[in-house]
């Protein structure tokens, strides 16, 4: 018996049961003979035939199919009956990334509860979580703004307050749009959360950590060790989100990127001392 490739002029080949039950070699690029066509069922052969009839292949070989179907009188399966066995490369890549994300996040959720493998460090991670929470930052900035007796200090604190508010609003909008559930292993015992905080993407702590770290490094004169400490704190906040099981790795990664970019927005919307006096005058 000639090899499948020789019989089919180099086209893709496969073996299908003929009407006498014997397997026949045929090209999957041509429409199968009528007795082989059947409605969608569990038969893998018919599924594979439909694979060769996939829309992209049909579009590419439409003329040959049309001529072959008219020649053999074979019925063209309607598109909705064809299984899409050729998802796009991007779809496959995104699905793979999501699977890796969920698997890695599950593996890294080592202190999601007290009896997890690293449950003993959960209190420390909760402390880091609080250090990145919106409420302590808002309260701290308002206190510094109130206690500041220099125009420069007030200018910096007012713009940091505006940055925190912009961050909260943008994160809330993205969370509300994406509505990604938090990891299944998360135990939601975070304090002072609001409606959208039940969603996972992006991590509000990560956006705030990146935004505040960039802001402090740009507007405070800090010695080198303190600058390293600020970066270490931001990294630990992001890491704690995954270790506590609050977020997937992609939630935190995107949060860091979003917070970093949010600082550019704060620089564009920077309130100068003149603008500050005008604002204070209007408030006064
Ligand atoms: C209520 C205020 C002022 C801030 C909410 C802070 C918070 C709970 C954010 C959620 O962070 P993750 O998205 O990282 O869990």
mmCIF file of C-alpha atoms and ligand atoms in Angstrom, residues 133-135 138 168 175 182 190-194 197 199 202-206 208 241 247, ligand 1:
data_model
loop_
_atom_site.group_PDB
_atom_site.id
_atom_site.type_symbol
_atom_site.label_atom_id
_atom_site.label_comp_id
_atom_site.label_asym_id
_atom_site.label_seq_id
_atom_site.Cartn_x
_atom_site.Cartn_y
_atom_site.Cartn_z
ATOM 1 C CA UNK A 133 -2.980 49.728 53.510
ATOM 2 C CA UNK A 134 -4.637 52.912 52.245
ATOM 3 C CA UNK A 135 -5.981 54.094 55.592
ATOM 4 C CA UNK A 138 -4.048 58.659 54.234
ATOM 5 C CA UNK A 168 -7.609 54.474 45.177
ATOM 6 C CA UNK A 175 -11.067 46.100 39.977
ATOM 7 C CA UNK A 182 -9.240 36.487 44.741
ATOM 8 C CA UNK A 190 -8.149 42.102 55.908
ATOM 9 C CA UNK A 191 -9.345 45.155 57.874
ATOM 10 C CA UNK A 192 -11.291 48.091 56.355
ATOM 11 C CA UNK A 193 -12.098 46.690 52.949
ATOM 12 C CA UNK A 194 -14.777 48.041 50.642
ATOM 13 C CA UNK A 197 -11.714 45.068 47.497
ATOM 14 C CA UNK A 199 -11.656 41.574 43.675
ATOM 15 C CA UNK A 202 -4.880 44.604 40.430
ATOM 16 C CA UNK A 203 -3.353 44.573 43.912
ATOM 17 C CA UNK A 204 -4.108 47.945 45.523
ATOM 18 C CA UNK A 205 -1.269 47.379 47.966
ATOM 19 C CA UNK A 206 1.175 46.851 45.095
ATOM 20 C CA UNK A 208 0.307 52.031 46.420
ATOM 21 C CA UNK A 241 0.183 39.842 48.949
ATOM 22 C CA UNK A 247 -3.433 37.897 45.187
HETATM 23 C C1 LIG B 1 -10.445 51.903 52.310
HETATM 24 C C2 LIG B 1 -9.163 52.438 51.852
HETATM 25 C C3 LIG B 1 -8.836 53.895 52.106
HETATM 26 C C4 LIG B 1 -8.305 51.683 51.221
HETATM 27 C C5 LIG B 1 -8.596 50.275 50.890
HETATM 28 C C6 LIG B 1 -7.276 49.532 51.009
HETATM 29 C C7 LIG B 1 -7.443 48.129 50.542
HETATM 30 C C8 LIG B 1 -8.135 47.167 51.398
HETATM 31 C C9 LIG B 1 -7.023 47.839 49.337
HETATM 32 C C10 LIG B 1 -7.038 46.468 48.795
HETATM 33 O O1 LIG B 1 -5.689 46.126 48.563
HETATM 34 P P1 LIG B 1 -5.375 44.773 47.761
HETATM 35 O O2 LIG B 1 -6.062 44.919 46.430
HETATM 36 O O3 LIG B 1 -3.888 44.719 47.665
HETATM 37 O O4 LIG B 1 -5.942 43.650 48.579
#
